[in-house]
XYZ file of C-alpha atoms in Angstrom:
248
model
C -19.994 7.790 -15.078
C -17.220 9.527 -17.085
C -15.553 12.548 -15.808
C -13.402 15.299 -17.408
C -10.048 16.267 -15.855
C -8.162 19.210 -16.896
C -4.413 18.372 -17.217
C -2.344 21.525 -17.405
C 1.388 21.537 -18.646
C 3.693 22.616 -15.851
C 4.015 26.301 -15.634
C 5.304 28.068 -12.495
C 3.314 31.392 -13.163
C 0.126 29.496 -14.000
C 0.371 27.490 -10.687
C 0.918 30.709 -8.619
C -1.732 32.535 -10.355
C -4.289 29.664 -9.570
C -3.403 30.163 -5.728
C -3.606 26.604 -4.529
C -4.429 26.036 -0.954
C -3.592 22.393 -0.345
C -0.838 20.701 -2.537
C -0.587 16.988 -3.167
C 2.745 15.903 -4.636
C 2.490 12.551 -6.378
C 5.089 12.780 -9.313
C 8.058 10.500 -9.134
C 9.432 7.969 -11.608
C 9.140 4.400 -10.191
C 12.085 1.888 -10.391
C 10.595 0.102 -13.401
C 10.931 3.410 -15.376
C 14.683 3.350 -15.158
C 16.342 2.183 -18.491
C 19.522 0.073 -18.544
C 22.454 2.629 -18.193
C 20.074 5.451 -17.529
C 20.582 5.731 -13.726
C 21.872 9.275 -13.820
C 19.092 10.451 -16.106
C 16.481 8.635 -13.832
C 17.872 10.138 -10.693
C 18.001 13.792 -12.169
C 14.468 13.625 -13.452
C 13.110 12.664 -9.917
C 15.407 15.290 -8.235
C 13.674 17.911 -10.735
C 10.186 16.600 -10.076
C 10.924 16.756 -6.278
C 12.275 20.225 -6.386
C 9.266 21.505 -8.262
C 6.890 19.755 -5.824
C 8.581 20.835 -2.685
C 8.792 24.444 -3.948
C 5.024 24.804 -3.990
C 5.129 25.097 -0.255
C 6.508 28.541 -0.604
C 3.428 29.957 -2.326
C 1.745 32.438 -0.069
C -1.825 30.681 -0.799
C -0.557 27.179 0.282
C -2.091 26.016 3.670
C -0.963 22.491 3.563
C 1.279 20.087 1.693
C 0.983 16.252 1.190
C 3.804 14.048 -0.170
C 2.945 10.570 -1.503
C 5.926 8.452 -0.560
C 6.827 4.739 -0.666
C 7.803 2.090 1.740
C 11.024 1.923 -0.338
C 12.106 5.057 1.660
C 12.638 2.808 4.728
C 14.852 0.457 2.890
C 17.715 2.903 2.471
C 20.672 1.502 4.558
C 19.353 -1.967 4.678
C 20.340 -5.003 2.722
C 17.208 -4.929 0.577
C 17.542 -4.934 -3.135
C 16.162 -1.420 -3.568
C 18.316 -0.120 -0.630
C 20.718 1.885 -2.945
C 18.338 2.448 -5.796
C 17.867 6.102 -6.905
C 14.222 5.840 -6.422
C 14.628 4.764 -2.644
C 17.180 7.480 -1.917
C 14.899 10.154 -3.699
C 11.933 9.049 -1.518
C 14.146 9.247 1.657
C 15.132 12.783 0.762
C 11.622 13.871 -0.034
C 10.279 12.568 3.171
C 12.938 14.285 5.313
C 12.461 17.653 3.367
C 8.734 17.486 3.844
C 8.747 16.437 7.689
C 11.430 18.879 8.512
C 9.657 21.830 7.201
C 7.582 24.056 9.569
C 6.428 26.274 6.711
C 2.968 24.867 6.375
C 1.287 21.639 7.864
C 2.751 18.889 5.933
C 1.847 15.069 5.623
C 3.740 12.139 4.283
C 1.460 9.413 3.059
C 3.852 6.524 2.796
C 2.121 3.832 0.683
C 3.292 0.430 0.890
C 0.824 -1.809 -0.963
C -2.506 -0.412 -2.355
C -5.441 -1.712 -4.280
C -8.078 -0.050 -6.410
C -9.453 0.025 -9.889
C -7.202 2.703 -11.372
C -4.051 0.746 -11.690
C -2.290 1.630 -14.974
C 0.155 -1.610 -14.918
C -1.974 -4.249 -13.262
C 0.441 -6.916 -14.176
C 3.170 -5.503 -12.260
C 1.142 -5.564 -8.988
C 0.116 -8.858 -7.360
C -3.428 -7.522 -6.109
C -4.356 -6.020 -9.402
C -2.909 -8.918 -11.349
C -4.783 -11.516 -9.511
C -8.144 -9.670 -10.035
C -7.616 -9.267 -13.693
C -6.622 -12.916 -14.073
C -9.770 -13.958 -12.418
C -11.928 -11.800 -14.320
C -10.459 -13.291 -17.480
C -11.519 -16.654 -16.399
C -8.575 -17.720 -14.503
C -6.631 -19.480 -13.036
C -5.047 -17.042 -10.669
C -1.416 -17.834 -10.680
C 1.113 -17.398 -7.992
C 4.691 -17.634 -9.056
C 6.476 -16.740 -5.795
C 8.512 -19.478 -4.483
C 8.914 -18.100 -0.961
C 6.424 -16.550 1.595
C 5.262 -13.106 0.773
C 3.303 -10.952 3.145
C 1.663 -7.628 2.354
C -0.828 -5.319 3.803
C -3.356 -3.688 1.380
C -5.440 -0.651 1.463
C -7.448 1.139 -1.310
C -5.384 3.827 -2.606
C -8.267 6.194 -2.990
C -9.260 5.722 0.635
C -5.699 6.024 1.890
C -5.255 9.437 -0.028
C -8.518 10.709 1.015
C -7.786 9.834 4.802
C -4.493 11.574 4.766
C -5.731 14.575 2.700
C -8.538 15.068 5.158
C -6.179 15.137 7.987
C -4.109 17.653 6.238
C -7.043 19.846 5.670
C -7.829 19.705 9.315
C -4.300 21.129 10.053
C -2.622 17.710 11.003
C 1.088 16.968 10.165
C 3.173 13.861 10.261
C 3.962 10.461 8.691
C 1.249 8.039 7.985
C 2.154 4.471 6.724
C -0.408 2.641 4.772
C -1.271 -0.661 6.595
C -4.576 -2.892 6.179
C -5.195 -6.652 6.758
C -1.955 -8.743 6.732
C -2.162 -11.405 4.065
C 0.155 -13.950 2.463
C 0.187 -13.936 -1.377
C -1.186 -17.348 -1.620
C -4.096 -16.686 0.656
C -4.808 -13.440 -1.214
C -4.920 -15.421 -4.465
C -7.331 -17.845 -2.886
C -9.624 -14.993 -1.667
C -9.533 -13.360 -5.061
C -10.596 -16.708 -6.770
C -13.279 -17.331 -4.220
C -14.880 -14.044 -4.558
C -14.697 -13.853 -8.359
C -15.213 -17.438 -9.182
C -11.997 -18.630 -10.331
C -9.241 -21.343 -9.464
C -5.694 -20.995 -8.233
C -2.538 -22.322 -9.510
C 0.267 -21.557 -6.864
C 3.951 -22.466 -6.658
C 4.707 -24.427 -3.552
C 6.064 -22.444 -0.649
C 9.850 -23.196 -0.291
C 11.401 -22.854 3.248
C 14.674 -22.345 1.386
C 13.634 -19.043 0.028
C 13.859 -15.939 2.143
C 10.317 -14.552 3.071
C 9.382 -11.266 1.448
C 7.966 -8.983 4.157
C 7.086 -5.598 2.698
C 4.652 -3.871 5.043
C 4.293 -1.590 8.005
C 2.755 -2.230 11.429
C 2.362 1.469 12.211
C -0.927 2.231 14.120
C -1.079 5.712 12.556
C -3.361 4.894 9.610
C -5.967 3.351 12.041
C -5.722 6.113 14.510
C -6.295 8.736 11.846
C -9.271 6.622 10.526
C -10.853 6.464 13.997
C -10.369 10.242 14.518
C -12.168 10.974 11.300
C -14.931 8.332 12.042
C -13.852 6.418 8.826
C -14.134 2.646 8.348
C -11.804 1.524 5.564
C -12.457 -1.249 3.198
C -11.506 -4.818 4.354
C -9.823 -7.269 2.031
C -12.963 -8.706 0.398
C -14.345 -5.163 -0.107
C -11.149 -4.154 -1.800
C -11.112 -7.096 -4.080
C -14.764 -6.461 -5.159
C -14.228 -2.594 -5.596
C -11.150 -3.235 -7.782
C -13.023 -5.819 -9.809
C -15.954 -3.556 -10.409
C -13.681 -0.843 -11.644
C -11.642 -3.145 -13.999
C -11.866 -2.670 -17.749
C -11.687 -6.529 -18.016
C -15.116 -6.776 -16.416
C -17.200 -6.227 -19.498
C-alpha cells in the first residue's frame, strides 16, 4: 500500500512553528558522494547539515534527540582506509556533540550494517546486492578475495528500537549488531532462500580479513527491555526480498 509523505524544504521558522517533540537527525553525505578533489566541499556540506540538525535540540518543544551515526565513527585514529576521511571525522564529532549534551535525552543509533527493502543503492551494499541478484535469477556473486564478517539488523527495526527508547526517556549509544555472518555464507543463505546459485571467489589467507561489526550488547538489551524480538537473518532476507522492486 502506497503512502504519501510531505517533504518540506528546510526553513528554520517553519521547523520552530511545527513544535517538534522528538528529532531524528539522519542527514549526512556518505563517502561515495565525495567527488574527486571535492573534499573541502564535502566536509563543509556535512558540517552544515550537522550544525542544523544538532541546533534543533535547542527548540523549547523538543523532548528527545536521536542521531543516526555510523560504525565509521569508531575508525578515527586507526589504520582503516576511512580513518581520516571527512565522513568518519564528522560522524565522530556528531556523536561526541550528541552524547555530551544534557539539554534533552539524546540517543546515538550507530549503524554498522543494515538490511531492508528501502535501500536506494542496492549495488553498493552486499546484503541488498545479493538479494537483488537472486531475484533477477542469479547467480549471486561474491567478489571479495578475503574473509568478510558482518552483523546485520533490519534498518527500520533498529531505528524503531532506538526511537522507542528515546521516547521513554533513555539516553546513550546503541551499536547495531545482529547475527554474525561471513559474506560467502550470507550469499549461500540468500541463494537457498530465494532459489539461486552462488559464484564466490575463493577465500585467500593472504588477504587481510574485513571485520566491520560491533559486539556491543546494547541493542539486545534495549530489545529485551522493550519486549521486542528482532528479525533473524532469514527473516531479514525474506523481508528485503518482499519489498524489492525487482520481485515483480
